[in-house]
mmCIF file of C-alpha atoms in Angstrom:
data_model
loop_
_atom_site.group_PDB
_atom_site.id
_atom_site.type_symbol
_atom_site.label_atom_id
_atom_site.label_comp_id
_atom_site.label_asym_id
_atom_site.label_seq_id
_atom_site.Cartn_x
_atom_site.Cartn_y
_atom_site.Cartn_z
ATOM 1 C CA MET R 1467 0.916 5.732 -22.776
ATOM 2 C CA GLU R 1468 4.427 4.069 -22.967
ATOM 3 C CA ARG R 1469 7.159 5.443 -20.692
ATOM 4 C CA GLN R 1470 10.966 5.375 -21.329
ATOM 5 C CA ASN R 1471 12.929 3.597 -18.779
ATOM 6 C CA GLY R 1472 15.371 6.518 -18.468
ATOM 7 C CA GLN R 1473 12.726 9.149 -17.773
ATOM 8 C CA PRO R 1474 13.191 10.477 -14.280
ATOM 9 C CA TRP R 1475 10.345 10.521 -11.704
ATOM 10 C CA VAL R 1476 8.253 13.462 -10.611
ATOM 11 C CA LEU R 1477 7.200 12.465 -7.130
ATOM 12 C CA VAL R 1478 3.994 14.047 -5.721
ATOM 13 C CA ARG R 1479 3.369 14.071 -2.003
ATOM 14 C CA GLY R 1480 -0.468 13.608 -1.463
ATOM 15 C CA ALA R 1481 -3.272 12.495 -3.709
ATOM 16 C CA GLY R 1482 -6.453 14.273 -2.339
ATOM 17 C CA ASP R 1483 -8.720 16.012 -4.698
ATOM 18 C CA LEU R 1484 -6.467 19.050 -5.298
ATOM 19 C CA ALA R 1485 -3.387 16.909 -5.532
ATOM 20 C CA THR R 1486 -5.232 14.784 -8.053
ATOM 21 C CA GLY R 1487 -5.672 17.706 -10.449
ATOM 22 C CA VAL R 1488 -1.980 18.104 -10.396
ATOM 23 C CA ILE R 1489 -1.302 14.318 -10.928
ATOM 24 C CA VAL R 1490 -3.824 14.057 -13.805
ATOM 25 C CA ARG R 1491 -2.323 17.082 -15.553
ATOM 26 C CA LEU R 1492 1.257 16.034 -15.268
ATOM 27 C CA HIS R 1493 0.482 12.420 -16.274
ATOM 28 C CA ARG R 1494 -1.352 13.741 -19.388
ATOM 29 C CA CYS R 1495 1.624 16.005 -20.247
ATOM 30 C CA GLY R 1496 4.011 12.925 -20.304
ATOM 31 C CA PHE R 1497 5.726 13.319 -16.886
ATOM 32 C CA LYS R 1498 6.535 9.955 -15.209
ATOM 33 C CA VAL R 1499 4.544 10.459 -11.939
ATOM 34 C CA VAL R 1500 4.843 8.464 -8.760
ATOM 35 C CA VAL R 1501 2.674 9.371 -5.691
ATOM 36 C CA THR R 1502 3.085 8.908 -1.898
ATOM 37 C CA GLU R 1503 0.239 9.022 0.601
ATOM 38 C CA CYS R 1504 -0.472 8.380 4.230
ATOM 39 C CA SER R 1505 -2.223 5.062 5.356
ATOM 40 C CA THR R 1506 -5.630 6.679 6.261
ATOM 41 C CA PRO R 1507 -6.311 9.360 3.780
ATOM 42 C CA SER R 1508 -9.429 11.479 4.647
ATOM 43 C CA ALA R 1509 -10.492 12.920 1.343
ATOM 44 C CA ILE R 1510 -14.115 13.959 1.189
ATOM 45 C CA ARG R 1511 -14.403 14.488 -2.597
ATOM 46 C CA ARG R 1512 -13.565 10.786 -2.947
ATOM 47 C CA ARG R 1513 -14.789 10.468 -6.553
ATOM 48 C CA ALA R 1514 -12.191 12.912 -7.711
ATOM 49 C CA ALA R 1515 -9.349 11.867 -5.396
ATOM 50 C CA LEU R 1516 -6.649 9.293 -6.415
ATOM 51 C CA CYS R 1517 -5.798 8.740 -2.797
ATOM 52 C CA GLU R 1518 -8.788 6.377 -2.720
ATOM 53 C CA ALA R 1519 -6.316 3.767 -4.235
ATOM 54 C CA VAL R 1520 -5.023 3.477 -0.719
ATOM 55 C CA TRP R 1521 -8.365 1.839 0.247
ATOM 56 C CA GLN R 1522 -9.292 0.232 -3.050
ATOM 57 C CA GLY R 1523 -6.151 -0.801 -4.542
ATOM 58 C CA GLU R 1524 -6.917 0.890 -7.835
ATOM 59 C CA VAL R 1525 -8.959 3.914 -8.770
ATOM 60 C CA GLU R 1526 -9.672 5.915 -11.808
ATOM 61 C CA VAL R 1527 -10.231 9.762 -12.257
ATOM 62 C CA GLU R 1528 -10.757 11.257 -15.742
ATOM 63 C CA ARG R 1529 -9.317 8.070 -17.336
ATOM 64 C CA VAL R 1530 -6.135 8.326 -15.379
ATOM 65 C CA ILE R 1531 -5.571 5.091 -13.339
ATOM 66 C CA CYS R 1532 -3.792 5.114 -10.107
ATOM 67 C CA ARG R 1533 -2.606 1.782 -8.654
ATOM 68 C CA ARG R 1534 -1.352 1.175 -5.109
ATOM 69 C CA ILE R 1535 2.003 -0.770 -4.932
ATOM 70 C CA ALA R 1536 3.682 -2.222 -2.028
ATOM 71 C CA ARG R 1537 7.342 -1.487 -2.853
ATOM 72 C CA GLU R 1538 9.362 0.888 -4.845
ATOM 73 C CA MET R 1539 10.728 -1.553 -7.466
ATOM 74 C CA GLN R 1540 7.085 -2.029 -8.610
ATOM 75 C CA ALA R 1541 6.702 1.538 -9.649
ATOM 76 C CA GLU R 1542 8.387 1.286 -12.869
ATOM 77 C CA THR R 1543 6.267 -1.520 -14.301
ATOM 78 C CA VAL R 1544 2.977 0.415 -13.342
ATOM 79 C CA ALA R 1545 4.347 3.591 -15.080
ATOM 80 C CA GLN R 1546 5.275 1.480 -18.183
ATOM 81 C CA ALA R 1547 1.642 0.381 -18.344
ATOM 82 C CA GLY R 1548 0.441 3.950 -18.481
ATOM 83 C CA GLU R 1549 -0.692 4.158 -14.887
ATOM 84 C CA VAL R 1550 0.265 6.110 -11.837
ATOM 85 C CA PRO R 1551 1.933 4.150 -9.006
ATOM 86 C CA LEU R 1552 1.098 5.018 -5.393
ATOM 87 C CA LEU R 1553 3.037 4.186 -2.216
ATOM 88 C CA VAL R 1554 1.826 4.488 1.358
ATOM 89 C CA ASP R 1555 4.867 6.381 2.433
ATOM 90 C CA GLU R 1556 3.901 9.332 4.615
ATOM 91 C CA GLU R 1557 7.686 10.358 4.978
ATOM 92 C CA ALA R 1558 8.497 9.860 1.367
ATOM 93 C CA ALA R 1559 11.313 7.605 2.373
ATOM 94 C CA CYS R 1560 11.072 6.068 -1.262
ATOM 95 C CA ILE R 1561 12.988 9.157 -2.438
ATOM 96 C CA ALA R 1562 16.274 7.608 -1.477
ATOM 97 C CA LEU R 1563 15.694 4.769 -4.127
ATOM 98 C CA LEU R 1564 13.535 6.500 -6.753
ATOM 99 C CA ARG R 1565 15.774 9.628 -6.782
ATOM 100 C CA PRO R 1566 13.199 11.867 -8.487
ATOM 101 C CA ALA R 1567 14.018 14.796 -10.546
ATOM 102 C CA ALA R 1568 11.224 16.836 -8.876
ATOM 103 C CA VAL R 1569 9.267 16.567 -5.694
ATOM 104 C CA VAL R 1570 5.796 18.247 -5.420
ATOM 105 C CA ASP R 1571 4.377 18.748 -2.088
ATOM 106 C CA ALA R 1572 0.569 18.618 -2.624
ATOM 107 C CA ILE R 1573 -0.355 17.552 0.854
ATOM 108 C CA LEU R 1574 -2.240 20.865 1.403
ATOM 109 C CA ALA R 1575 -1.473 20.629 5.132
ATOM 110 C CA LYS R 1576 -1.253 24.504 5.395
ATOM 111 C CA ARG R 1577 2.272 23.755 6.908
ATOM 112 C CA ASN R 1578 5.375 22.075 5.718
ATOM 113 C CA LEU R 1579 5.631 18.408 6.902
ATOM 114 C CA GLY R 1580 9.112 17.922 5.778
ATOM 115 C CA THR R 1581 9.629 18.737 2.214
ATOM 116 C CA ASN R 1582 12.917 20.476 1.620
ATOM 117 C CA ARG R 1583 15.224 21.377 -1.320
ATOM 118 C CA GLY R 1584 17.603 18.485 -0.574
ATOM 119 C CA MET R 1585 14.895 15.957 -1.846
ATOM 120 C CA ALA R 1586 15.381 16.586 -5.496
ATOM 121 C CA PRO R 1587 16.776 18.984 -8.087
ATOM 122 C CA ILE R 1588 13.371 20.700 -8.227
ATOM 123 C CA THR R 1589 10.915 21.164 -5.207
ATOM 124 C CA ILE R 1590 7.590 22.762 -5.337
ATOM 125 C CA GLY R 1591 5.111 23.404 -2.523
ATOM 126 C CA LEU R 1592 1.343 24.025 -2.900
ATOM 127 C CA GLY R 1593 -0.199 26.845 -0.703
ATOM 128 C CA PRO R 1594 0.639 28.311 2.556
ATOM 129 C CA GLY R 1595 3.474 26.767 4.724
ATOM 130 C CA PHE R 1596 6.248 27.059 2.053
ATOM 131 C CA ILE R 1597 8.752 29.733 1.310
ATOM 132 C CA ALA R 1598 10.047 29.787 -2.331
ATOM 133 C CA GLY R 1599 13.850 30.246 -2.342
ATOM 134 C CA ALA R 1600 14.187 28.820 1.214
ATOM 135 C CA ASP R 1601 12.563 25.293 1.759
ATOM 136 C CA VAL R 1602 11.251 24.888 -1.856
ATOM 137 C CA ASP R 1603 12.227 26.316 -5.245
ATOM 138 C CA ALA R 1604 8.675 27.523 -6.078
ATOM 139 C CA VAL R 1605 5.236 27.926 -4.437
ATOM 140 C CA VAL R 1606 1.912 27.538 -6.290
ATOM 141 C CA GLU R 1607 -0.913 29.769 -4.967
ATOM 142 C CA THR R 1608 -3.987 27.671 -3.812
ATOM 143 C CA MET R 1609 -6.160 30.593 -2.658
ATOM 144 C CA ARG R 1610 -9.346 31.027 -4.884
ATOM 145 C CA GLY R 1611 -9.219 34.400 -6.688
ATOM 146 C CA HIS R 1612 -7.239 36.227 -9.167
ATOM 147 C CA HIS R 1613 -3.865 34.634 -8.160
ATOM 148 C CA LEU R 1614 -5.030 30.984 -8.024
ATOM 149 C CA GLY R 1615 -2.511 28.854 -9.820
ATOM 150 C CA ARG R 1616 0.152 31.566 -9.783
ATOM 151 C CA VAL R 1617 3.874 30.547 -9.586
ATOM 152 C CA ILE R 1618 5.755 32.197 -6.829
ATOM 153 C CA ARG R 1619 9.663 32.064 -7.100
ATOM 154 C CA GLN R 1620 10.350 34.245 -3.958
ATOM 155 C CA GLY R 1621 8.263 34.224 -0.906
ATOM 156 C CA ALA R 1622 5.074 32.477 0.274
ATOM 157 C CA ALA R 1623 1.573 31.897 -0.831
ATOM 158 C CA MET R 1624 -1.455 33.847 0.822
ATOM 159 C CA PRO R 1625 -1.860 32.761 4.438
ATOM 160 C CA ASN R 1626 -4.523 30.562 5.347
ATOM 161 C CA THR R 1627 -7.713 32.307 6.391
ATOM 162 C CA GLY R 1628 -9.384 29.135 7.733
ATOM 163 C CA VAL R 1629 -12.528 30.061 5.700
ATOM 164 C CA PRO R 1630 -13.320 28.212 2.362
ATOM 165 C CA GLY R 1631 -13.644 30.445 -0.782
ATOM 166 C CA VAL R 1632 -16.872 31.905 -1.680
ATOM 167 C CA ILE R 1633 -19.077 29.957 -4.119
ATOM 168 C CA ALA R 1634 -22.415 31.281 -5.046
ATOM 169 C CA GLY R 1635 -22.588 33.419 -1.971
ATOM 170 C CA TYR R 1636 -21.604 30.824 0.400
ATOM 171 C CA ALA R 1637 -18.140 30.172 2.167
ATOM 172 C CA ALA R 1638 -17.898 28.462 5.614
ATOM 173 C CA GLU R 1639 -21.373 27.172 5.283
ATOM 174 C CA ARG R 1640 -20.148 24.786 2.462
ATOM 175 C CA VAL R 1641 -17.991 22.801 4.580
ATOM 176 C CA ILE R 1642 -19.095 20.482 7.478
ATOM 177 C CA HIS R 1643 -17.037 19.426 10.262
ATOM 178 C CA ALA R 1644 -17.667 16.657 12.694
ATOM 179 C CA LEU R 1645 -19.393 17.714 16.099
ATOM 180 C CA ALA R 1646 -18.304 14.405 17.597
ATOM 181 C CA GLY R 1647 -15.929 11.531 17.132
ATOM 182 C CA GLY R 1648 -16.680 8.092 15.962
ATOM 183 C CA SER R 1649 -17.220 5.872 12.911
ATOM 184 C CA MET R 1650 -18.817 7.462 9.854
ATOM 185 C CA THR R 1651 -22.194 5.896 8.921
ATOM 186 C CA TYR R 1652 -24.173 6.510 5.901
ATOM 187 C CA VAL R 1653 -27.966 7.027 5.950
ATOM 188 C CA THR R 1654 -30.959 7.084 3.535
ATOM 189 C CA ASP R 1655 -33.142 9.952 2.571
ATOM 190 C CA ALA R 1656 -37.011 10.045 2.710
ATOM 191 C CA ALA R 1657 -37.351 8.044 -0.322
ATOM 192 C CA GLY R 1658 -35.050 5.351 0.846
ATOM 193 C CA GLN R 1659 -32.099 6.389 -1.360
ATOM 194 C CA ALA R 1660 -28.641 6.169 -0.122
ATOM 195 C CA VAL R 1661 -27.342 9.689 0.584
ATOM 196 C CA ASP R 1662 -23.818 9.787 -0.933
ATOM 197 C CA ILE R 1663 -21.814 12.063 -3.289
ATOM 198 C CA GLY R 1664 -23.926 13.550 -6.155
ATOM 199 C CA ALA R 1665 -27.133 13.669 -3.957
ATOM 200 C CA ILE R 1666 -29.240 16.777 -3.964
ATOM 201 C CA VAL R 1667 -29.749 17.765 -0.213
ATOM 202 C CA LYS R 1668 -31.801 20.354 1.628
ATOM 203 C CA LYS R 1669 -30.687 22.505 4.556
ATOM 204 C CA GLY R 1670 -31.504 20.562 7.750
ATOM 205 C CA GLN R 1671 -31.505 17.134 6.104
ATOM 206 C CA MET R 1672 -29.601 14.392 7.812
ATOM 207 C CA ILE R 1673 -26.837 13.284 5.549
ATOM 208 C CA ALA R 1674 -24.885 10.895 7.768
ATOM 209 C CA ARG R 1675 -23.992 9.939 11.340
ATOM 210 C CA VAL R 1676 -20.830 10.031 13.201
ATOM 211 C CA GLY R 1677 -20.639 7.798 16.200
ATOM 212 C CA GLY R 1678 -24.470 7.894 16.217
ATOM 213 C CA VAL R 1679 -24.680 11.709 16.236
ATOM 214 C CA PRO R 1680 -26.716 12.932 13.178
ATOM 215 C CA VAL R 1681 -24.913 15.113 10.673
ATOM 216 C CA TYR R 1682 -27.157 17.736 8.882
ATOM 217 C CA ALA R 1683 -26.817 19.689 5.714
ATOM 218 C CA THR R 1684 -25.968 23.371 6.285
ATOM 219 C CA ILE R 1685 -27.244 24.605 2.966
ATOM 220 C CA ASP R 1686 -29.243 23.391 -0.074
ATOM 221 C CA GLY R 1687 -27.175 22.074 -2.793
ATOM 222 C CA VAL R 1688 -25.136 19.097 -4.141
ATOM 223 C CA LEU R 1689 -23.287 16.725 -1.841
ATOM 224 C CA ARG R 1690 -19.918 17.007 -3.463
ATOM 225 C CA GLY R 1691 -17.895 15.419 -0.631
ATOM 226 C CA LEU R 1692 -18.548 12.862 2.104
ATOM 227 C CA ILE R 1693 -15.861 11.038 3.929
ATOM 228 C CA ARG R 1694 -15.913 7.232 3.363
ATOM 229 C CA ALA R 1695 -18.220 5.147 5.371
ATOM 230 C CA GLY R 1696 -16.434 3.636 8.409
ATOM 231 C CA TYR R 1697 -13.855 6.179 8.609
ATOM 232 C CA PRO R 1698 -12.655 6.824 12.239
ATOM 233 C CA VAL R 1699 -13.766 10.471 12.470
ATOM 234 C CA THR R 1700 -12.343 12.850 15.137
ATOM 235 C CA GLN R 1701 -14.180 15.784 16.410
ATOM 236 C CA GLY R 1702 -13.726 18.814 14.311
ATOM 237 C CA LEU R 1703 -12.582 16.755 11.100
ATOM 238 C CA LYS R 1704 -13.824 17.979 7.713
ATOM 239 C CA ILE R 1705 -16.385 15.337 6.752
ATOM 240 C CA ALA R 1706 -18.646 16.770 4.072
ATOM 241 C CA ASP R 1707 -18.804 19.413 1.463
ATOM 242 C CA ILE R 1708 -22.055 20.901 -0.189
ATOM 243 C CA ASP R 1709 -21.936 22.926 -3.357
ATOM 244 C CA PRO R 1710 -24.968 25.344 -3.825
ATOM 245 C CA ARG R 1711 -24.801 25.100 -7.688
ATOM 246 C CA LEU R 1712 -27.010 22.276 -8.559
ATOM 247 C CA GLU R 1713 -25.343 21.714 -11.994
ATOM 248 C CA GLN R 1714 -22.313 20.537 -10.124
ATOM 249 C CA ALA R 1715 -23.949 17.182 -9.566
ATOM 250 C CA ALA R 1716 -22.724 16.113 -13.064
ATOM 251 C CA PHE R 1717 -19.061 16.800 -12.095
ATOM 252 C CA CYS R 1718 -18.695 15.053 -8.927
ATOM 253 C CA ASP R 1719 -16.224 12.565 -10.305
ATOM 254 C CA THR R 1720 -13.957 14.975 -12.265
ATOM 255 C CA VAL R 1721 -11.227 17.443 -11.451
ATOM 256 C CA SER R 1722 -12.442 20.735 -10.173
ATOM 257 C CA ASP R 1723 -11.620 24.107 -11.621
ATOM 258 C CA LYS R 1724 -9.482 24.940 -8.745
ATOM 259 C CA ALA R 1725 -7.525 21.698 -8.847
ATOM 260 C CA ARG R 1726 -7.097 22.173 -12.614
ATOM 261 C CA ALA R 1727 -5.799 25.675 -12.212
ATOM 262 C CA ILE R 1728 -3.283 24.528 -9.545
ATOM 263 C CA GLY R 1729 -2.206 21.767 -11.794
ATOM 264 C CA GLY R 1730 -1.345 24.198 -14.509
ATOM 265 C CA GLY R 1731 0.726 26.271 -12.006
ATOM 266 C CA VAL R 1732 2.694 23.213 -11.082
ATOM 267 C CA THR R 1733 3.329 22.304 -14.817
ATOM 268 C CA GLU R 1734 4.516 25.863 -15.459
ATOM 269 C CA ALA R 1735 6.763 25.704 -12.357
ATOM 270 C CA LEU R 1736 8.401 22.363 -13.404
ATOM 271 C CA LEU R 1737 8.984 23.276 -16.968
ATOM 272 C CA SER R 1738 10.416 26.668 -16.161
ATOM 273 C CA LEU R 1739 12.708 25.387 -13.456
ATOM 274 C CA ALA R 1740 13.832 22.369 -15.518
ATOM 275 C CA ARG R 1741 14.660 24.728 -18.501
ATOM 276 C CA ALA R 1742 16.620 27.139 -16.466
ATOM 277 C CA ARG R 1743 18.667 24.270 -14.731
ATOM 278 C CA HIS R 1744 19.057 22.042 -17.793
ATOM 279 C CA ILE R 1745 17.141 19.235 -16.169
ATOM 280 C CA ARG R 1746 15.385 16.590 -18.186
ATOM 281 C CA LEU R 1747 11.852 15.784 -17.011
ATOM 282 C CA ILE R 1748 10.014 14.449 -20.110
#
Protein backbone atom coordinates (compact mmCIF):
# COMPACT_ATOMS: atom_id res chain seq x y z
CA MET A 1 0.00 0.00 0.00
CA GLU A 2 1.66 3.22 -1.13
CA ARG A 3 1.23 6.44 0.82
CA GLN A 4 1.22 10.03 -0.34
CA ASN A 5 3.81 12.19 1.39
CA GLY A 6 1.27 14.96 1.90
CA GLN A 7 -1.31 12.74 3.58
CA PRO A 8 -1.86 13.75 7.23
CA TRP A 9 -1.35 11.40 10.14
CA VAL A 10 -4.02 9.78 12.24
CA LEU A 11 -2.34 9.11 15.58
CA VAL A 12 -3.69 6.27 17.73
CA ARG A 13 -2.69 6.21 21.38
CA GLY A 14 -2.43 2.59 22.50
CA ALA A 15 -2.08 -0.69 20.60
CA GLY A 16 -3.71 -3.35 22.78
CA ASP A 17 -6.13 -5.85 21.28
CA LEU A 18 -9.08 -3.44 21.08
CA ALA A 19 -6.90 -0.61 19.77
CA THR A 20 -5.51 -3.06 17.22
CA GLY A 21 -9.00 -3.50 15.79
CA VAL A 22 -9.09 0.26 15.26
CA ILE A 23 -5.60 0.42 13.77
CA VAL A 24 -6.18 -2.47 11.37
CA ARG A 25 -9.46 -1.02 10.10
CA LEU A 26 -8.05 2.49 9.63
CA HIS A 27 -4.95 1.19 7.88
CA ARG A 28 -7.02 -0.92 5.49
CA CYS A 29 -9.25 2.06 4.72
CA GLY A 30 -6.23 4.08 3.57
CA PHE A 31 -5.60 6.30 6.58
CA LYS A 32 -1.93 6.98 7.37
CA VAL A 33 -1.70 5.67 10.94
CA VAL A 34 1.02 6.16 13.53
CA VAL A 35 0.79 4.55 16.97
CA THR A 36 2.14 5.46 20.40
CA GLU A 37 2.53 3.02 23.29
CA CYS A 38 4.02 2.74 26.75
CA SER A 39 7.36 1.01 27.33
CA THR A 40 5.88 -2.08 29.03
CA PRO A 41 2.47 -2.91 27.49
CA SER A 42 0.58 -5.60 29.38
CA ALA A 43 -1.74 -6.95 26.67
CA ILE A 44 -2.93 -10.48 27.41
CA ARG A 45 -4.41 -11.17 23.96
CA ARG A 46 -0.90 -10.85 22.61
CA ARG A 47 -1.47 -12.60 19.29
CA ALA A 48 -4.04 -9.98 18.30
CA ALA A 49 -2.26 -6.94 19.76
CA LEU A 50 0.09 -4.72 17.76
CA CYS A 51 1.63 -3.43 21.00
CA GLU A 52 3.77 -6.59 20.94
CA ALA A 53 5.96 -4.62 18.51
CA VAL A 54 7.31 -2.82 21.60
CA TRP A 55 8.84 -6.13 22.71
CA GLN A 56 9.55 -7.77 19.36
CA GLY A 57 10.32 -4.82 17.10
CA GLU A 58 7.85 -6.02 14.48
CA VAL A 59 4.51 -7.83 14.69
CA GLU A 60 1.74 -8.72 12.25
CA VAL A 61 -2.01 -9.03 12.85
CA GLU A 62 -4.32 -9.91 9.96
CA ARG A 63 -1.59 -9.07 7.44
CA VAL A 64 -1.06 -5.59 8.89
CA ILE A 65 2.56 -5.12 9.97
CA CYS A 66 3.41 -2.80 12.84
CA ARG A 67 7.06 -1.76 13.23
CA ARG A 68 8.64 -0.09 16.23
CA ILE A 69 10.69 3.00 15.41
CA ALA A 70 13.06 5.01 17.57
CA ARG A 71 12.40 8.51 16.22
CA GLU A 72 9.52 10.42 14.69
CA MET A 73 11.38 11.05 11.43
CA GLN A 74 11.37 7.31 10.71
CA ALA A 75 7.57 7.17 10.67
CA GLU A 76 7.14 8.37 7.08
CA THR A 77 9.49 5.74 5.67
CA VAL A 78 7.63 2.95 7.48
CA ALA A 79 4.25 4.27 6.33
CA GLN A 80 5.48 4.54 2.73
CA ALA A 81 6.34 0.85 2.91
CA GLY A 82 2.71 0.07 3.78
CA GLU A 83 3.36 -0.63 7.46
CA VAL A 84 2.24 1.02 10.69
CA PRO A 85 4.97 2.82 12.67
CA LEU A 86 4.92 2.58 16.47
CA LEU A 87 6.70 4.89 18.89
CA VAL A 88 7.25 4.25 22.58
CA ASP A 89 5.85 7.60 23.65
CA GLU A 90 3.44 7.39 26.56
CA GLU A 91 2.80 11.13 26.63
CA ALA A 92 2.36 11.39 22.84
CA ALA A 93 5.06 14.06 22.69
CA CYS A 94 5.56 13.21 19.01
CA ILE A 95 2.39 15.17 18.23
CA ALA A 96 4.45 18.37 18.23
CA LEU A 97 6.49 17.14 15.25
CA LEU A 98 4.01 14.91 13.40
CA ARG A 99 1.08 17.33 13.74
CA PRO A 100 -1.63 14.72 13.12
CA ALA A 101 -5.00 15.67 11.67
CA ALA A 102 -6.64 13.35 14.18
CA VAL A 103 -5.83 11.74 17.53
CA VAL A 104 -7.65 8.61 18.72
CA ASP A 105 -7.20 7.70 22.38
CA ALA A 106 -7.48 3.91 22.41
CA ILE A 107 -5.61 3.32 25.67
CA LEU A 108 -8.81 2.01 27.30
CA ALA A 109 -7.68 3.14 30.74
CA LYS A 110 -11.30 3.90 31.79
CA ARG A 111 -10.07 7.47 32.38
CA ASN A 112 -8.49 10.21 30.32
CA LEU A 113 -4.70 10.13 30.57
CA GLY A 114 -4.18 13.49 28.92
CA THR A 115 -5.89 13.54 25.54
CA ASN A 116 -7.46 16.92 24.77
CA ARG A 117 -8.97 18.78 21.84
CA GLY A 118 -5.85 20.91 21.46
CA MET A 119 -3.85 17.91 20.23
CA ALA A 120 -5.37 17.78 16.73
CA PRO A 121 -8.22 19.14 14.60
CA ILE A 122 -10.14 15.91 15.35
CA THR A 123 -9.99 14.03 18.65
CA ILE A 124 -11.75 10.79 19.58
CA GLY A 125 -11.81 8.84 22.84
CA LEU A 126 -12.79 5.21 23.32
CA GLY A 127 -15.02 4.22 26.21
CA PRO A 128 -15.55 5.80 29.62
CA GLY A 129 -13.35 8.64 30.83
CA PHE A 130 -14.04 11.05 27.95
CA ILE A 131 -16.76 13.62 27.36
CA ALA A 132 -17.63 14.37 23.76
CA GLY A 133 -17.87 18.11 23.24
CA ALA A 134 -15.53 18.80 26.16
CA ASP A 135 -12.17 17.01 26.17
CA VAL A 136 -12.70 15.21 22.81
CA ASP A 137 -14.87 15.73 19.74
CA ALA A 138 -16.43 12.27 19.81
CA VAL A 139 -16.57 9.18 22.01
CA VAL A 140 -17.03 5.61 20.76
CA GLU A 141 -18.96 3.19 22.97
CA THR A 142 -16.93 0.16 24.09
CA MET A 143 -19.50 -1.62 26.29
CA ARG A 144 -20.74 -4.92 24.87
CA GLY A 145 -24.38 -4.83 23.90
CA HIS A 146 -26.72 -2.95 21.61
CA HIS A 147 -24.69 0.30 21.59
CA LEU A 148 -21.22 -1.19 21.03
CA GLY A 149 -19.37 0.95 18.47
CA ARG A 150 -21.88 3.82 18.63
CA VAL A 151 -20.48 7.31 17.99
CA ILE A 152 -21.36 9.82 20.71
CA ARG A 153 -21.09 13.51 19.76
CA GLN A 154 -22.28 14.93 23.09
CA GLY A 155 -21.70 13.32 26.47
CA ALA A 156 -19.96 10.16 27.64
CA ALA A 157 -19.91 6.42 27.09
CA MET A 158 -21.52 4.04 29.55
CA PRO A 159 -19.66 4.00 32.88
CA ASN A 160 -17.23 1.20 33.64
CA THR A 161 -18.95 -1.57 35.59
CA GLY A 162 -15.75 -3.41 36.47
CA VAL A 163 -17.34 -6.63 35.19
CA PRO A 164 -16.47 -8.08 31.74
CA GLY A 165 -19.26 -8.56 29.25
CA VAL A 166 -21.18 -11.83 29.35
CA ILE A 167 -20.06 -14.51 26.88
CA ALA A 168 -21.84 -17.87 26.85
CA GLY A 169 -23.15 -17.18 30.34
CA TYR A 170 -19.80 -16.20 31.87
CA ALA A 171 -18.65 -12.71 32.84
CA ALA A 172 -16.18 -12.07 35.68
CA GLU A 173 -15.10 -15.71 35.64
CA ARG A 174 -13.58 -15.28 32.18
CA VAL A 175 -10.84 -12.93 33.36
CA ILE A 176 -8.06 -13.92 35.75
CA HIS A 177 -6.20 -11.43 37.93
CA ALA A 178 -2.93 -12.08 39.72
CA LEU A 179 -3.21 -13.11 43.36
CA ALA A 180 0.41 -12.15 43.93
CA GLY A 181 3.18 -10.12 42.36
CA GLY A 182 6.25 -11.47 40.61
CA SER A 183 7.53 -12.66 37.26
CA MET A 184 5.14 -14.52 34.96
CA THR A 185 6.28 -18.09 34.29
CA TYR A 186 4.69 -20.46 31.80
CA VAL A 187 3.98 -24.12 32.60
CA THR A 188 3.26 -27.36 30.74
CA ASP A 189 0.11 -29.47 30.90
CA ALA A 190 -0.23 -33.14 31.86
CA ALA A 191 0.89 -34.16 28.37
CA GLY A 192 3.99 -32.01 28.56
CA GLN A 193 2.65 -29.39 26.15
CA ALA A 194 3.30 -25.72 26.83
CA VAL A 195 0.21 -23.91 28.10
CA ASP A 196 -0.13 -20.76 26.02
CA ILE A 197 -2.69 -18.83 24.03
CA GLY A 198 -4.93 -21.18 22.03
CA ALA A 199 -4.76 -24.04 24.53
CA ILE A 200 -7.94 -25.78 25.66
CA VAL A 201 -7.99 -25.68 29.46
CA LYS A 202 -10.14 -27.12 32.23
CA LYS A 203 -11.38 -25.40 35.37
CA GLY A 204 -8.83 -25.90 38.15
CA GLN A 205 -5.95 -26.62 35.74
CA MET A 206 -2.71 -24.76 36.42
CA ILE A 207 -2.04 -22.42 33.51
CA ALA A 208 0.92 -20.39 34.80
CA ARG A 209 2.85 -19.21 37.85
CA VAL A 210 3.35 -15.67 39.11
CA GLY A 211 6.27 -15.30 41.44
CA GLY A 212 6.00 -19.02 42.15
CA VAL A 213 2.28 -18.84 42.98
CA PRO A 214 0.15 -21.12 40.76
CA VAL A 215 -2.50 -19.57 38.52
CA TYR A 216 -5.52 -21.80 37.88
CA ALA A 217 -8.14 -21.77 35.13
CA THR A 218 -11.44 -20.46 36.45
CA ILE A 219 -13.65 -22.09 33.78
CA ASP A 220 -13.39 -24.61 30.95
CA GLY A 221 -12.56 -23.04 27.62
CA VAL A 222 -9.95 -21.59 25.29
CA LEU A 223 -7.04 -19.64 26.74
CA ARG A 224 -7.41 -16.56 24.54
CA GLY A 225 -5.14 -14.32 26.57
CA LEU A 226 -2.02 -14.81 28.68
CA ILE A 227 0.40 -12.05 29.61
CA ARG A 228 3.88 -12.55 28.20
CA ALA A 229 6.40 -14.74 30.01
CA GLY A 230 8.74 -12.79 32.26
CA TYR A 231 6.39 -9.84 32.64
CA PRO A 232 6.78 -8.16 36.08
CA VAL A 233 3.24 -8.76 37.31
CA THR A 234 1.77 -6.73 40.16
CA GLN A 235 -0.94 -8.12 42.43
CA GLY A 236 -4.39 -7.62 40.93
CA LEU A 237 -3.16 -7.20 37.35
CA LYS A 238 -5.22 -8.88 34.64
CA ILE A 239 -3.05 -11.75 33.41
CA ALA A 240 -5.29 -14.21 31.54
CA ASP A 241 -8.57 -14.52 29.65
CA ILE A 242 -10.55 -17.72 29.02
CA ASP A 243 -13.29 -17.94 26.42
CA PRO A 244 -15.89 -20.69 27.05
CA ARG A 245 -16.55 -21.05 23.30
CA LEU A 246 -14.18 -23.75 22.10
CA GLU A 247 -14.48 -22.67 18.47
CA GLN A 248 -12.65 -19.47 19.39
CA ALA A 249 -9.40 -21.45 19.47
CA ALA A 250 -9.17 -20.79 15.72
CA PHE A 251 -9.41 -17.02 16.15
CA CYS A 252 -6.83 -16.19 18.84
CA ASP A 253 -4.59 -14.35 16.40
CA THR A 254 -7.32 -12.25 14.77
CA VAL A 255 -9.20 -9.07 15.65
CA SER A 256 -12.21 -9.78 17.88
CA ASP A 257 -15.81 -8.95 17.04
CA LYS A 258 -15.76 -6.28 19.75
CA ALA A 259 -12.56 -4.67 18.46
CA ARG A 260 -13.88 -4.72 14.90
CA ALA A 261 -17.11 -2.97 15.95
CA ILE A 262 -15.17 -0.29 17.81
CA GLY A 263 -12.94 0.17 14.77
CA GLY A 264 -16.04 0.78 12.67
CA GLY A 265 -17.22 3.42 15.12
CA VAL A 266 -13.88 5.23 14.99
CA THR A 267 -13.91 5.17 11.19
CA GLU A 268 -17.42 6.68 11.16
CA ALA A 269 -16.40 9.37 13.64
CA LEU A 270 -13.28 10.32 11.69
CA LEU A 271 -15.03 10.53 8.33
CA SER A 272 -18.08 12.42 9.61
CA LEU A 273 -16.02 14.96 11.55
CA ALA A 274 -13.58 15.43 8.67
CA ARG A 275 -16.42 16.06 6.22
CA ALA A 276 -18.13 18.53 8.55
CA ARG A 277 -14.88 20.45 9.13
CA HIS A 278 -13.48 20.15 5.60
CA ILE A 279 -10.39 18.29 6.85
CA ARG A 280 -8.51 15.96 4.54
CA LEU A 281 -7.63 12.59 6.09
CA ILE A 282 -7.19 10.25 3.10
